[in-house]
Amino acid sequence: MSETAPRPTLEAVAARAGVSRATVSRVVNGAHGVRDALAERVRHAVDELGYVPNQAARSLVTRRHDAIAVVAAEPETRVFADPYFAQQLRGISKELTAHDNQLVLLLTEGREDHARVGRYLAGGHVDGALVFSLHLDDPLPGLVRRAGVPTVFGGRPDWDDGQGGVVYVDSDNRGGAREAVRYLAALGRTRVAHITGPLDQTSAADRLAGFRDAAGEHAPGPVARGDFTPAGGERAMRELLDRCPEVDAVFAANDLTAAGALRVLRESGRRVPDDVAVVGFDDMLPVAEQTDPPLTTVRQDIEGMGRLMARLLLRDLDHAADDGDVGGVGDVEAGSAPDGSRSVVLPTTLVRRASA
Amino acid sequence: MSETAPRPTLEAVAARAGVSRATVSRVVNGAHGVRDALAERVRHAVDELGYVPNQAARSLVTRRHDAIAVVAAEPETRVFADPYFAQQLRGISKELTAHDNQLVLLLTEGREDHARVGRYLAGGHVDGALVFSLHLDDPLPGLVRRAGVPTVFGGRPDWDDGQGGVVYVDSDNRGGAREAVRYLAALGRTRVAHITGPLDQTSAADRLAGFRDAAGEHAPGPVARGDFTPAGGERAMRELLDRCPEVDAVFAANDLTAAGALRVLRESGRRVPDDVAVVGFDDMLPVAEQTDPPLTTVRQDIEGMGRLMARLLLRDLDHAADDGDVGGVGDVEAGSAPDGSRSVVLPTTLVRRASA
């Protein structure tokens, strides 16, 4: 264990800055009414001395830990390998840091560890939680609910009851899928197929619904099951070519799926986009730029979703009271969820490259 | 915010399991003396009801949070991109999970956020900290020290005073480098060059020292500065070929550096290993297997280092009291550090592939 040097005191900071103890205390606890120049002097002395406020005492006054947990219902290995999660985490980290809140990432090895995460959340170590839970039968949301901390979810939970009890941030998966299919129809394609994601995730189910909305009107084609991976995209594309050789367009549920589909189309001698046009979803970089040909796709603002999750939570905790409203990520207002709750659904944008 | 369902009580668990409140309390708090079958019944009832113990009350009894912080002195973006850190974290996660301790990863955007990390550590939210701090002038170790929580460092800190006040886990960087150079000399190479890492990191400095130990005796060659990146390896390799065209072997400070050096050797028409033999350090996969030719390298047990860091810390916290000693990662005993402290230095292994 490292030896413990004596901790500098509030008094030492006050002496160094040439101000009263009360002034130091107010600056350290983020209270208002201290002149900027004075506050700057105090912060300088805090830095010089390496002063660490007594958090326990501070929490008693502010009832805040200035710490937000991030929990993903995935084992540590997958969390670190997932570029989608990494991008959302980047947005969360920037937003929490901008409000001097500590990002506390709670990692697990698997589902059997979620009870422990629930205990940590209930233990008074964080002010709130940002939760990513993708799968229908996941016990994590229930554990978080019982822990009793304010929570914002990433992605619409499947069990959302529409009563406004759950706050989430999501992309307009259904609208984005509709736009992709209408774009393909406008190019003159008449047999637009869809490769789905895993349908126990709301994002995949919503994209399928959007496909059905638009394909039914414009360019009905077959549907094959995928799983958001390139290998799943390959399997589904082979199945589609078998079942419907005249297919002239594919809307893939995400970019990785599209990458797999493109490989199979090339192998089968189809030219993209001349014979078969392909549109993905996500605009996940560098994947979408490095496919052959580069991928036309439905862009969602993944980092922006992370920022917005953090912002919604902080607002409810009154951390961000000075910032006024929650706008500024895209041009979306809070409260745009179809169920009228305080959830936010961000718009998507079609990004045109070479594949469609 | 999600609505808060009423939390199940200790009484409810006791009723469901058909045992006394005291028995539930003992099982939940990990005390001994409850028969296995009974404990199993209690745990089953806990799971069924989703009971979350009152952590605050529990901490008062046990004085433990069963939570360990992991802190890296790198911004969030680099932490997630670094496969070396990801591997150590994997080891840490497995070990903490095996002892039902929560891994609390504290992320930051940069150095200016470290004071906030110090506050969180000092705030009574974790029992100890595992700290990765690579750079000489980093304020993080000082902040951790002042936070007063038990700490184990990943890698020997530069400022280690050798008084046993600091506990770290490291690889035998110096010994591994010596072995690499002696292996090259045994192959008959007489001009062995070295490309260093960034010398403000102890791992790079120790590997340079090992090179000097062995090259002086056997096969003295030139040294060029690198920075642990492929681009740095390329630059340094060009410099070495300019300064010493007769070089017949290169010991690179890590695998990424070796990958850059291999590219430049190929461009310059040198055959590897016939004209120039190359040895790396790390055995970082998939890099070391995917170079052309595959890389002979000094393997360090990166995941094992993470496990051992967690184990040393838990032992000092008496969490692992029931497990007996700390051995079992490799065949190393605690206390193998040259300064006689409780730090551990793990041995390395030469892995032979095609490049030397």
XYZ file of C-alpha atoms in Angstrom, chain A:
356
model
C 0.000 0.000 0.000
C 1.273 3.490 -0.652
C 2.098 5.439 2.484
C -0.358 8.173 3.276
C 0.940 11.721 3.347
C -0.915 14.116 5.691
C -3.900 15.638 3.892
C -3.826 19.416 3.496
C -6.596 21.120 5.438
C -9.217 23.689 4.527
C -7.336 26.090 6.794
C -4.134 25.637 4.815
C -5.974 26.466 1.605
C -7.533 29.554 3.191
C -4.120 30.755 4.407
C -2.493 30.152 1.022
C -5.264 31.989 -0.839
C -5.521 34.762 1.754
C -9.261 34.301 2.220
C -11.578 33.053 4.961
C -12.394 29.387 5.604
C -15.998 30.135 4.638
C -14.926 31.423 1.228
C -12.860 28.307 0.561
C -15.778 26.154 1.620
C -18.172 27.964 -0.698
C -15.853 27.675 -3.698
C -15.103 24.030 -3.022
C -18.795 23.207 -2.717
C -19.716 25.089 -5.871
C -21.853 27.673 -4.082
C -22.603 31.001 -5.750
C -21.732 34.519 -4.630
C -17.937 34.330 -4.681
C -16.265 36.817 -7.037
C -14.530 35.176 -10.015
C -11.060 36.472 -9.181
C -11.362 35.265 -5.594
C -12.708 31.874 -6.633
C -9.813 31.564 -9.070
C -7.328 32.272 -6.243
C -8.939 29.590 -4.094
C -8.898 27.026 -6.892
C -5.244 27.835 -7.504
C -4.406 27.218 -3.841
C -6.445 23.994 -3.895
C -4.407 22.792 -6.867
C -1.063 23.850 -5.375
C -1.684 22.061 -2.105
C -3.513 19.119 -3.605
C -6.412 19.755 -1.233
C -9.116 17.073 -1.290
C -12.396 18.132 0.334
C -13.883 15.754 2.815
C -16.443 14.186 0.545
C -18.500 12.697 3.317
C -18.973 16.076 4.982
C -19.568 17.671 1.625
C -22.194 15.106 0.693
C -24.050 15.851 3.919
C -24.387 19.471 2.821
C -25.018 19.026 -0.892
C -26.518 15.522 -0.798
C -24.594 14.921 -3.991
C -21.647 12.733 -4.806
C -21.103 14.406 -8.176
C -20.754 10.933 -9.582
C -22.842 9.135 -12.196
C -22.718 5.394 -12.801
C -22.724 3.913 -16.270
C -23.879 0.319 -16.463
C -24.039 -1.938 -19.492
C -25.787 -5.282 -19.391
C -22.860 -6.842 -21.227
C -19.723 -8.522 -19.935
C -16.561 -6.430 -19.736
C -15.013 -8.069 -22.803
C -17.901 -7.096 -25.054
C -18.162 -3.589 -23.650
C -14.556 -2.892 -24.573
C -14.841 -4.424 -28.043
C -18.036 -2.598 -28.995
C -17.337 0.613 -30.966
C -20.983 1.656 -30.607
C -20.788 1.625 -26.817
C -17.375 3.321 -26.891
C -18.852 6.214 -28.888
C -21.796 6.655 -26.538
C -19.425 6.515 -23.591
C -17.328 9.232 -25.212
C -20.370 11.510 -25.309
C -21.271 10.679 -21.716
C -17.720 11.309 -20.542
C -17.526 14.710 -22.221
C -20.845 15.840 -20.782
C -20.203 14.621 -17.226
C -16.705 16.114 -17.252
C -18.063 19.449 -18.446
C -20.236 19.447 -15.292
C -17.415 18.154 -13.052
C -19.199 14.884 -12.400
C -17.215 11.682 -12.078
C -17.998 8.926 -14.572
C -18.154 5.648 -12.645
C -18.202 2.720 -15.068
C -19.432 -0.432 -13.333
C -18.056 -3.463 -15.161
C -19.205 -7.052 -14.784
C -18.298 -10.470 -16.072
C -21.891 -11.363 -16.793
C -25.495 -11.445 -15.723
C -24.826 -13.171 -12.425
C -22.939 -10.053 -11.293
C -25.846 -7.693 -11.796
C -27.102 -8.086 -8.227
C -23.771 -6.684 -7.037
C -24.160 -3.736 -9.391
C -27.596 -3.179 -7.884
C -26.048 -3.119 -4.397
C -23.443 -0.571 -5.473
C -26.096 1.652 -7.009
C -28.213 1.404 -3.873
C -25.212 2.048 -1.634
C -25.138 5.807 -1.920
C -22.040 6.038 -4.081
C -23.577 7.759 -7.098
C -26.318 10.292 -7.783
C -27.796 8.509 -10.762
C -27.272 5.890 -13.405
C -27.086 5.674 -17.180
C -28.063 2.167 -18.208
C -27.641 0.250 -21.440
C -29.807 -2.805 -21.485
C -30.470 -4.338 -24.832
C -32.101 -7.652 -24.257
C -35.653 -8.447 -23.452
C -35.130 -10.778 -20.525
C -32.440 -8.769 -18.789
C -32.746 -8.520 -14.969
C -30.618 -5.345 -14.856
C -33.373 -2.766 -15.381
C -35.358 -4.291 -12.522
C -32.328 -4.190 -10.244
C -31.662 -0.566 -11.130
C -35.278 0.308 -10.458
C -35.168 -1.316 -7.030
C -31.901 0.477 -6.256
C -33.963 3.646 -6.327
C -31.531 5.947 -8.126
C -32.595 8.296 -10.918
C -31.909 6.582 -14.233
C -31.818 7.330 -17.932
C -31.724 4.440 -20.394
C -29.796 4.238 -23.628
C -32.236 2.969 -26.237
C -35.961 2.445 -25.715
C -36.431 -0.441 -23.280
C -38.664 -3.188 -24.514
C -40.685 -3.142 -21.336
C -41.345 0.590 -21.463
C -44.954 0.919 -20.405
C -45.526 4.234 -22.144
C -46.662 5.763 -18.845
C -43.738 8.162 -18.789
C -42.132 6.270 -15.932
C -39.032 5.498 -17.947
C -36.708 8.055 -19.480
C -34.618 7.016 -22.439
C -32.629 8.457 -25.318
C -32.951 6.737 -28.658
C -32.594 7.320 -32.375
C -35.591 7.409 -34.661
C -34.988 3.866 -35.832
C -38.357 3.489 -37.485
C -38.197 6.833 -39.296
C -34.635 6.213 -40.429
C -35.570 2.825 -41.860
C -38.523 4.354 -43.697
C -36.248 6.987 -45.212
C -33.776 4.339 -46.390
C -36.464 2.321 -48.155
C -38.107 5.381 -49.723
C -34.699 6.483 -50.992
C -34.176 3.080 -52.629
C -37.655 3.213 -54.155
C -36.947 6.717 -55.489
C -33.879 5.270 -57.247
C -36.294 3.029 -59.142
C -35.722 -0.166 -57.170
C -38.790 -2.381 -57.055
C -37.638 -5.401 -54.977
C -36.172 -4.025 -51.748
C -35.152 -6.728 -49.262
C -34.394 -6.269 -45.557
C -31.858 -8.029 -43.324
C -32.997 -7.561 -39.728
C -31.014 -7.284 -36.494
C -31.733 -9.509 -33.487
C -35.438 -8.884 -32.958
C -35.261 -9.069 -29.157
C -33.697 -5.599 -29.342
C -36.042 -2.668 -29.852
C -33.675 -0.963 -32.314
C -33.895 -3.977 -34.642
C -37.651 -4.348 -34.191
C -38.202 -0.636 -34.913
C -36.075 -0.756 -38.075
C -38.082 -3.742 -39.304
C -41.300 -1.808 -38.613
C -39.965 1.157 -40.593
C -39.036 -1.134 -43.470
C -42.567 -2.555 -43.487
C -44.139 0.927 -43.397
C -42.298 1.969 -46.561
C -41.718 -1.256 -48.468
C -45.388 -2.105 -48.383
C -46.212 1.123 -50.220
C -43.288 1.230 -52.613
C -41.158 -1.816 -53.243
C -42.107 -4.958 -51.332
C -39.285 -7.484 -51.010
C -38.325 -10.401 -48.768
C -37.044 -10.227 -45.164
C -34.222 -12.386 -43.705
C -33.020 -12.582 -40.119
C -29.581 -11.223 -39.227
C -27.905 -10.471 -35.900
C -26.017 -7.156 -36.360
C -22.781 -9.022 -37.313
C -21.003 -9.350 -40.693
C -21.341 -13.152 -40.522
C -25.084 -12.810 -39.970
C -25.265 -10.427 -42.916
C -23.504 -12.975 -45.134
C -25.860 -15.786 -44.147
C -28.963 -13.653 -44.647
C -27.767 -12.322 -48.017
C -27.216 -15.861 -49.332
C -30.700 -16.797 -48.186
C -32.190 -13.726 -49.899
C -30.449 -14.488 -53.212
C -31.739 -18.053 -53.048
C -35.304 -17.060 -52.256
C -35.512 -14.014 -54.487
C -32.796 -13.808 -57.181
C -34.431 -10.730 -58.702
C -33.807 -8.595 -55.581
C -32.437 -5.197 -56.666
C -31.880 -3.488 -53.302
C -31.108 -4.392 -49.674
C -31.714 -2.353 -46.553
C -29.447 -3.863 -43.855
C -30.281 -3.268 -40.182
C -26.771 -1.989 -39.445
C -23.457 -1.276 -41.165
C -21.762 -4.494 -40.039
C -24.637 -6.490 -41.532
C -24.329 -4.482 -44.751
C -20.578 -5.233 -44.894
C -21.337 -8.955 -44.818
C -24.063 -8.596 -47.451
C -21.680 -6.680 -49.751
C -19.147 -9.526 -49.582
C -21.738 -12.113 -50.617
C -23.068 -9.897 -53.434
C -19.522 -9.524 -54.792
C -18.900 -13.285 -54.590
C -22.148 -13.949 -56.442
C -21.089 -11.634 -59.262
C -23.643 -8.881 -58.515
C -22.437 -5.322 -59.086
C -23.198 -2.796 -56.330
C -25.064 -0.517 -56.821
C -25.810 -1.311 -60.508
C -27.429 -4.706 -59.901
C -28.185 -4.430 -56.190
C -28.160 -1.200 -54.166
C -27.294 -1.490 -50.438
C -28.101 0.848 -47.553
C -26.904 0.310 -43.959
C -27.718 1.902 -40.594
C -25.479 3.631 -37.993
C -22.764 5.317 -40.085
C -20.293 3.493 -37.877
C -16.792 4.652 -38.787
C -14.454 3.441 -40.116
C -16.644 0.485 -41.234
C -19.045 2.482 -43.403
C -16.227 4.241 -45.268
C -14.089 1.150 -45.789
C -16.609 -1.227 -47.320
C -16.293 -1.910 -51.052
C -17.999 0.173 -52.329
C -18.289 2.730 -49.465
C -21.652 2.431 -47.779
C -24.715 4.629 -48.122
C -26.258 4.491 -44.660
C -28.651 5.989 -42.129
C -26.565 8.042 -39.731
C -27.408 8.222 -36.066
C -25.563 10.596 -33.743
C -24.188 7.983 -31.367
C -21.919 10.274 -29.362
C -24.715 12.834 -29.232
C -27.021 10.210 -27.719
C -24.486 9.665 -24.942
C -24.174 13.388 -24.270
C -27.930 13.762 -24.164
C -28.386 10.856 -21.749
C -25.958 12.523 -19.363
C -27.573 15.900 -19.847
C -31.103 14.641 -19.147
C -29.939 12.946 -15.971
C -27.960 15.946 -14.734
C -30.877 18.234 -15.451
C -33.149 16.127 -13.329
C -30.527 16.189 -10.606
C -30.472 20.002 -10.916
C -26.774 19.842 -11.597
C -27.227 21.604 -14.870
C -29.652 24.205 -13.538
C -27.415 27.047 -14.688
C -27.379 25.770 -18.239
C -31.048 26.317 -18.799
C -32.552 23.886 -21.243
C -31.420 20.606 -22.644
C -31.290 21.561 -26.337
C -28.154 21.867 -28.398
C -27.607 18.253 -29.337
C -28.841 18.232 -32.873
C -31.860 20.529 -32.943
C -34.116 18.388 -30.864
C -36.112 19.365 -27.846
C -36.576 17.101 -24.888
C -39.934 15.454 -24.813
C -40.016 14.322 -28.424
C -40.744 10.695 -27.621
C -43.951 9.422 -29.181
C -45.346 8.401 -25.791
C -45.124 11.979 -24.521
C -42.659 11.133 -21.764
C -39.508 13.115 -21.095
C -37.574 10.702 -23.266
C -35.820 11.991 -26.367
C -35.757 10.426 -29.814
C -33.045 11.878 -32.052
C -33.543 12.210 -35.810
C -31.402 10.288 -38.292
C -29.823 11.445 -41.564
C -29.239 9.540 -44.785
C -25.536 9.674 -45.741
C -24.948 8.981 -49.459
C -21.827 7.160 -50.504
C -21.360 4.724 -53.389
C -23.427 1.642 -52.496
C -26.847 3.164 -53.300
